Tab-separated table of C-alpha atoms in Angstrom:
chain	number	residue	atom	x	y	z
A	1	UNK	CA	0.000	0.000	0.000
A	2	UNK	CA	1.450	3.336	-1.084
A	3	UNK	CA	0.640	6.722	0.413
A	4	UNK	CA	2.028	10.003	-0.843
A	5	UNK	CA	1.974	13.125	1.312
A	6	UNK	CA	1.684	16.408	-0.602
A	7	UNK	CA	2.589	19.722	1.035
A	8	UNK	CA	2.220	22.882	-1.081
A	9	UNK	CA	4.527	25.714	-0.007
A	10	UNK	CA	3.764	29.259	-1.129
A	11	UNK	CA	6.390	31.830	-2.021
A	12	UNK	CA	6.191	33.614	1.334
A	13	UNK	CA	6.355	30.666	3.759
A	14	UNK	CA	9.420	31.024	6.043
A	15	UNK	CA	12.085	28.321	6.259
A	16	UNK	CA	11.516	27.893	10.005
A	17	UNK	CA	7.902	26.801	9.454
A	18	UNK	CA	8.991	24.380	6.705
A	19	UNK	CA	11.522	22.828	9.088
A	20	UNK	CA	8.838	22.321	11.720
A	21	UNK	CA	6.503	20.890	9.076
A	22	UNK	CA	9.010	18.243	8.032
A	23	UNK	CA	9.763	17.395	11.649
A	24	UNK	CA	6.061	16.884	12.335
A	25	UNK	CA	5.442	14.737	9.245
A	26	UNK	CA	8.545	12.629	9.881
A	27	UNK	CA	7.083	11.502	13.205
A	28	UNK	CA	3.884	10.097	11.691
A	29	UNK	CA	3.260	6.417	12.328
A	30	UNK	CA	2.683	4.425	9.134
A	31	UNK	CA	3.101	0.721	10.038
A	32	UNK	CA	3.837	-1.248	6.849
A	33	UNK	CA	2.697	1.450	4.417
A	34	UNK	CA	5.162	2.858	1.927
A	35	UNK	CA	5.055	6.604	2.548
A	36	UNK	CA	6.672	9.344	0.486
A	37	UNK	CA	6.562	13.059	1.210
A	38	UNK	CA	6.436	15.581	-1.629
A	39	UNK	CA	6.890	19.306	-1.076
A	40	UNK	CA	5.655	21.490	-3.935
A	41	UNK	CA	7.411	24.797	-3.462
A	42	UNK	CA	6.882	28.093	-5.261
A	43	UNK	CA	10.264	29.697	-5.884
A	44	UNK	CA	11.709	32.496	-7.998
A	45	UNK	CA	15.380	31.538	-8.008
A	46	UNK	CA	18.104	31.195	-5.392
A	47	UNK	CA	16.047	29.978	-2.459
A	48	UNK	CA	17.432	28.574	0.827
A	49	UNK	CA	14.102	26.812	1.399
A	50	UNK	CA	14.602	24.770	-1.767
A	51	UNK	CA	18.167	23.882	-0.797
A	52	UNK	CA	17.023	22.768	2.649
A	53	UNK	CA	14.321	20.472	1.248
A	54	UNK	CA	16.639	19.013	-1.384
A	55	UNK	CA	18.992	17.958	1.414
A	56	UNK	CA	16.202	16.006	3.149
A	57	UNK	CA	14.702	12.583	2.420
A	58	UNK	CA	11.718	14.036	0.592
A	59	UNK	CA	10.692	14.655	-3.003
A	60	UNK	CA	10.736	18.285	-4.105
A	61	UNK	CA	8.818	19.855	-6.983
A	62	UNK	CA	9.968	23.401	-7.721
A	63	UNK	CA	7.640	25.631	-9.683
A	64	UNK	CA	7.213	29.242	-10.581
A	65	UNK	CA	4.281	30.793	-8.706
A	66	UNK	CA	1.160	30.007	-10.726
A	67	UNK	CA	-2.337	30.425	-9.438
A	68	UNK	CA	-3.013	29.238	-5.923
A	69	UNK	CA	-2.766	26.114	-3.791
A	70	UNK	CA	-4.862	24.012	-6.194
A	71	UNK	CA	-2.267	24.436	-8.936
A	72	UNK	CA	0.541	23.201	-6.697
A	73	UNK	CA	-1.439	20.113	-5.689
A	74	UNK	CA	-2.361	19.379	-9.312
A	75	UNK	CA	1.302	19.605	-10.319
A	76	UNK	CA	2.135	17.027	-7.659
A	77	UNK	CA	-0.723	14.729	-8.687
A	78	UNK	CA	0.632	14.734	-12.240
A	79	UNK	CA	3.941	13.355	-10.976
A	80	UNK	CA	3.025	10.701	-8.418
A	81	UNK	CA	1.319	7.321	-8.227
A	82	UNK	CA	-0.154	6.086	-4.956
A	83	UNK	CA	-3.136	4.330	-3.395
A	84	UNK	CA	-3.789	7.204	-1.009
A	85	UNK	CA	-3.015	10.916	-1.073
A	86	UNK	CA	-2.460	12.853	2.154
A	87	UNK	CA	-2.790	16.625	1.871
A	88	UNK	CA	-1.269	18.947	4.446
A	89	UNK	CA	-0.430	22.623	4.595
A	90	UNK	CA	2.969	23.749	5.775
A	91	UNK	CA	1.461	24.684	9.166
A	92	UNK	CA	-0.376	21.352	9.615
A	93	UNK	CA	0.597	19.458	12.758
A	94	UNK	CA	-1.155	16.066	12.670
A	95	UNK	CA	-1.209	13.667	15.604
A	96	UNK	CA	1.231	10.763	15.252
A	97	UNK	CA	-1.591	8.308	14.560
A	98	UNK	CA	-3.163	10.503	11.878
A	99	UNK	CA	-2.290	8.371	8.848
A	100	UNK	CA	-3.261	5.055	10.432
A	101	UNK	CA	-6.549	6.313	11.875
A	102	UNK	CA	-7.574	7.967	8.617
A	103	UNK	CA	-6.794	4.826	6.609
A	104	UNK	CA	-8.892	2.867	9.096
A	105	UNK	CA	-11.773	5.343	8.730
A	106	UNK	CA	-11.623	5.045	4.939
A	107	UNK	CA	-12.695	1.410	5.205
A	108	UNK	CA	-16.231	2.684	5.828
A	109	UNK	CA	-18.590	2.204	2.906
A	110	UNK	CA	-18.424	5.010	0.294
A	111	UNK	CA	-15.697	6.872	2.235
A	112	UNK	CA	-13.084	8.597	0.062
A	113	UNK	CA	-11.913	11.424	2.357
A	114	UNK	CA	-10.928	11.032	6.009
A	115	UNK	CA	-9.633	13.552	8.491
A	116	UNK	CA	-9.830	14.530	12.132
A	117	UNK	CA	-11.074	17.562	14.043
A	118	UNK	CA	-8.840	20.626	13.923
A	119	UNK	CA	-7.212	22.421	16.816
A	120	UNK	CA	-5.231	25.660	16.949
A	121	UNK	CA	-1.473	25.342	17.461
A	122	UNK	CA	-0.880	29.020	18.273
A	123	UNK	CA	-3.686	29.969	20.711
A	124	UNK	CA	-1.380	32.180	22.762
A	125	UNK	CA	-0.083	34.208	19.808
A	126	UNK	CA	-2.794	36.873	20.123
A	127	UNK	CA	-6.305	37.571	21.360
A	128	UNK	CA	-7.578	36.735	17.874
A	129	UNK	CA	-5.963	33.297	17.786
A	130	UNK	CA	-7.236	32.558	21.299
A	131	UNK	CA	-10.816	33.245	20.210
A	132	UNK	CA	-10.373	31.187	17.044
A	133	UNK	CA	-9.170	28.279	19.202
A	134	UNK	CA	-12.557	28.356	20.967
A	135	UNK	CA	-14.313	28.437	17.606
A	136	UNK	CA	-12.336	25.368	16.505
A	137	UNK	CA	-13.471	23.494	19.610
A	138	UNK	CA	-17.083	24.206	18.679
A	139	UNK	CA	-16.464	23.129	15.076
A	140	UNK	CA	-14.844	19.889	16.282
A	141	UNK	CA	-18.015	19.072	18.218
A	142	UNK	CA	-20.045	19.896	15.117
A	143	UNK	CA	-17.912	17.491	13.065
A	144	UNK	CA	-18.702	14.703	15.525
A	145	UNK	CA	-22.422	15.469	15.375
A	146	UNK	CA	-22.418	15.496	11.568
A	147	UNK	CA	-20.524	12.215	11.491
A	148	UNK	CA	-23.153	10.544	13.683
A	149	UNK	CA	-26.057	11.835	11.579
A	150	UNK	CA	-24.451	11.072	8.182
A	151	UNK	CA	-24.275	14.748	7.307
A	152	UNK	CA	-22.205	16.734	4.826
A	153	UNK	CA	-18.690	17.338	6.166
A	154	UNK	CA	-16.227	19.783	4.658
A	155	UNK	CA	-12.628	19.462	5.866
A	156	UNK	CA	-11.004	22.823	5.201
A	157	UNK	CA	-8.151	22.624	2.725
A	158	UNK	CA	-8.889	18.912	2.202
A	159	UNK	CA	-6.353	18.394	4.979
A	160	UNK	CA	-6.554	14.650	5.495
A	161	UNK	CA	-6.251	11.468	3.456
A	162	UNK	CA	-8.015	10.896	0.161
A	163	UNK	CA	-8.515	7.739	-1.846
A	164	UNK	CA	-6.281	8.397	-4.860
A	165	UNK	CA	-8.898	6.967	-7.214
A	166	UNK	CA	-10.921	10.169	-6.985
A	167	UNK	CA	-8.124	11.850	-8.932
A	168	UNK	CA	-8.267	9.293	-11.744
A	169	UNK	CA	-11.100	11.286	-13.278
A	170	UNK	CA	-10.481	14.832	-12.074
A	171	UNK	CA	-8.095	17.440	-10.758
A	172	UNK	CA	-8.728	20.335	-8.402
A	173	UNK	CA	-10.436	23.283	-10.067
A	174	UNK	CA	-7.790	26.005	-10.185
A	175	UNK	CA	-10.427	28.616	-11.003
A	176	UNK	CA	-12.544	27.883	-7.908
A	177	UNK	CA	-12.349	30.286	-4.969
A	178	UNK	CA	-12.163	27.334	-2.562
A	179	UNK	CA	-11.095	24.225	-4.448
A	180	UNK	CA	-11.588	22.096	-1.338
A	181	UNK	CA	-15.283	22.967	-1.084
A	182	UNK	CA	-15.760	22.390	-4.804
A	183	UNK	CA	-14.181	18.918	-4.767
A	184	UNK	CA	-16.026	17.824	-1.626
A	185	UNK	CA	-19.360	18.767	-3.160
A	186	UNK	CA	-18.589	16.789	-6.312
A	187	UNK	CA	-17.746	13.768	-4.183
A	188	UNK	CA	-21.000	13.929	-2.218
A	189	UNK	CA	-23.024	14.346	-5.406
A	190	UNK	CA	-21.511	11.071	-6.631
A	191	UNK	CA	-22.710	9.276	-3.496
A	192	UNK	CA	-19.325	9.171	-1.779
A	193	UNK	CA	-18.580	10.729	1.600
A	194	UNK	CA	-16.038	12.290	3.935
A	195	UNK	CA	-15.603	10.570	7.308
A	196	UNK	CA	-14.226	11.594	10.681
A	197	UNK	CA	-11.257	9.664	12.049
A	198	UNK	CA	-10.272	9.217	15.687
A	199	UNK	CA	-7.355	11.632	15.500
A	200	UNK	CA	-6.622	15.367	15.225
A	201	UNK	CA	-4.644	17.829	13.161
A	202	UNK	CA	-3.395	21.183	14.355
A	203	UNK	CA	-3.093	24.324	12.268
A	204	UNK	CA	-2.289	27.965	12.835
A	205	UNK	CA	-5.070	30.458	13.406
A	206	UNK	CA	-4.923	34.024	12.098
A	207	UNK	CA	-3.213	36.285	14.610
A	208	UNK	CA	-4.749	39.583	13.477
A	209	UNK	CA	-8.307	40.692	12.785
A	210	UNK	CA	-7.288	41.634	9.253
A	211	UNK	CA	-5.992	38.131	8.519
A	212	UNK	CA	-9.084	36.587	10.098
A	213	UNK	CA	-11.394	38.849	8.097
A	214	UNK	CA	-9.660	38.087	4.793
A	215	UNK	CA	-9.651	34.350	5.486
A	216	UNK	CA	-13.360	34.245	6.334
A	217	UNK	CA	-14.366	36.349	3.325
A	218	UNK	CA	-12.587	33.839	1.093
A	219	UNK	CA	-14.134	30.831	2.847
A	220	UNK	CA	-17.641	32.269	2.658
A	221	UNK	CA	-17.098	33.257	-0.970
A	222	UNK	CA	-16.377	29.577	-1.569
A	223	UNK	CA	-19.711	28.724	0.052
A	224	UNK	CA	-21.484	31.254	-2.186
A	225	UNK	CA	-19.833	29.669	-5.181
A	226	UNK	CA	-20.920	26.246	-3.948
A	227	UNK	CA	-24.581	27.174	-4.265
A	228	UNK	CA	-24.201	26.609	-8.010
A	229	UNK	CA	-24.698	22.929	-7.119
A	230	UNK	CA	-28.120	23.578	-5.546
A	231	UNK	CA	-30.053	21.989	-8.412
A	232	UNK	CA	-27.767	18.941	-8.445
A	233	UNK	CA	-28.088	18.429	-4.674
A	234	UNK	CA	-31.874	18.677	-4.853
A	235	UNK	CA	-31.987	15.981	-7.537
A	236	UNK	CA	-29.166	13.784	-6.234
A	237	UNK	CA	-30.027	10.291	-5.007
A	238	UNK	CA	-28.347	10.748	-1.656
A	239	UNK	CA	-29.739	10.726	1.916
A	240	UNK	CA	-31.809	13.749	2.930
A	241	UNK	CA	-29.494	14.339	5.908
A	242	UNK	CA	-26.625	15.092	3.517
A	243	UNK	CA	-28.736	17.483	1.450
A	244	UNK	CA	-29.979	19.425	4.471
A	245	UNK	CA	-26.567	19.699	6.127
A	246	UNK	CA	-24.941	20.712	2.820
A	247	UNK	CA	-27.456	23.527	2.389
A	248	UNK	CA	-26.953	24.571	6.016
A	249	UNK	CA	-23.170	24.653	5.575
A	250	UNK	CA	-23.499	26.893	2.529
A	251	UNK	CA	-25.987	29.335	4.088
A	252	UNK	CA	-25.353	29.492	7.869
A	253	UNK	CA	-22.674	32.228	7.524
A	254	UNK	CA	-25.453	34.580	6.413
A	255	UNK	CA	-27.507	34.105	9.589
A	256	UNK	CA	-24.848	33.739	12.297
A	257	UNK	CA	-26.180	36.838	14.077
A	258	UNK	CA	-29.196	34.694	15.013
A	259	UNK	CA	-26.900	32.128	16.627
A	260	UNK	CA	-24.880	34.568	18.756
A	261	UNK	CA	-27.418	34.609	21.667
A	262	UNK	CA	-26.926	30.834	21.995
A	263	UNK	CA	-23.160	31.081	22.533
A	264	UNK	CA	-23.340	31.301	26.380
A	265	UNK	CA	-25.027	27.879	26.424
A	266	UNK	CA	-21.719	26.463	25.147
A	267	UNK	CA	-19.935	27.775	28.225
A	268	UNK	CA	-19.986	24.492	30.177
A	269	UNK	CA	-18.317	22.647	27.300
A	270	UNK	CA	-15.861	25.474	26.719
A	271	UNK	CA	-14.903	25.594	30.404
A	272	UNK	CA	-13.048	22.275	30.080
A	273	UNK	CA	-10.524	23.854	27.725
A	274	UNK	CA	-10.128	27.133	29.611
A	275	UNK	CA	-7.471	28.158	32.103
A	276	UNK	CA	-9.839	30.083	34.360
A	277	UNK	CA	-12.791	32.454	34.534
A	278	UNK	CA	-10.928	35.209	32.684
A	279	UNK	CA	-10.030	32.885	29.821
A	280	UNK	CA	-13.610	31.586	29.646
A	281	UNK	CA	-15.037	35.117	29.597
A	282	UNK	CA	-12.686	36.206	26.814
A	283	UNK	CA	-13.560	33.176	24.702
A	284	UNK	CA	-17.320	33.453	25.217
A	285	UNK	CA	-17.403	37.169	24.413
A	286	UNK	CA	-15.014	36.504	21.553
A	287	UNK	CA	-17.301	33.845	20.080
A	288	UNK	CA	-20.248	36.244	20.206
A	289	UNK	CA	-18.181	38.902	18.422
A	290	UNK	CA	-16.934	36.251	15.995
A	291	UNK	CA	-20.511	35.389	15.006
A	292	UNK	CA	-21.097	39.015	14.035
A	293	UNK	CA	-17.745	39.180	12.232
A	294	UNK	CA	-18.747	36.146	10.156
A	295	UNK	CA	-22.015	37.918	9.346
A	296	UNK	CA	-20.062	40.942	8.119
A	297	UNK	CA	-17.731	38.718	6.094
A	298	UNK	CA	-20.773	37.020	4.551
A	299	UNK	CA	-22.174	40.372	3.437
A	300	UNK	CA	-18.804	41.338	1.946
A	301	UNK	CA	-18.553	37.971	0.171
A	302	UNK	CA	-22.081	38.346	-1.195
A	303	UNK	CA	-21.405	41.870	-2.434
A	304	UNK	CA	-18.232	40.691	-4.185
A	305	UNK	CA	-20.210	37.962	-5.914
A	306	UNK	CA	-22.959	40.339	-7.025
A	307	UNK	CA	-20.412	42.880	-8.253
A	308	UNK	CA	-18.266	40.116	-9.780
A	309	UNK	CA	-15.281	41.396	-7.842
A	310	UNK	CA	-12.271	39.125	-7.532
A	311	UNK	CA	-11.642	37.436	-4.182
A	312	UNK	CA	-7.885	37.606	-3.688
A	313	UNK	CA	-5.790	35.082	-1.793
A	314	UNK	CA	-3.772	36.956	0.826
A	315	UNK	CA	-0.835	35.472	2.720
A	316	UNK	CA	-1.276	35.119	6.467
A	317	UNK	CA	1.387	35.877	9.057
A	318	UNK	CA	2.879	32.727	10.604
A	319	UNK	CA	3.753	31.934	14.205
A	320	UNK	CA	6.863	29.949	15.078
A	321	UNK	CA	5.085	26.673	15.936
């Protein structure tokens, strides 16, 4: 059994984060699987990041910056053969059992994507990242609920393991705002599913409100774009639970202000991850503010769609984790 890990690296990712990425991936348990790691790095010439990777026991694909993340992944897919594809970002920090647990989860009927709940690796970097860490805890609980009810699950960035056969007939859409959302919807329309594995993967949260705002506008723009599949989902011969939860996932950002009064009811669950009353208060108030921020981002995303304005990918500042 062959598994190939693909890690796209944008032009502005620092060497220190790449070093930590390779250290994290090198510790993954893989039993008897044959595992190769491929870094797809955007570079414009003399680049110490490229030299570092070429000195390691990994495959390196060097390319001139073209498009976004989807293009880098497609370039890698054109050059590898494997039974499974694992996709990570350079800031992904999967648990050691991530590969094995995801492969186990993929044995479920119709499963072609497996991943685990996310957690924030830099919660102490800023007030913004601390609040996002609370949001991720809520989303992790939502993942578990959706998994139990056979609902539509979207793993951001497709971070996880995918059955390589899904790429026999397609590549990621490099014109899509969020290629991960687009591919996941296609998979569900074909009767296949994403499943939750008994593991986790960490990733960095935005550390500034500007980065958070830009990230959420792009994500919600991807949801707006996903509504083009509305007719197909209505007609698809898939369980009603998947149709309803897909529609909810695409539209909830536009009504989050209605959910904000319910945030305090999550306090008991949130308390388990807090360091005290002050931390709990900050996270609860932050989640309420976050709900309204998402509402604002949704309105911006909708206006961009109506005005046919381009949604630009903007690099996010990294923490040293």
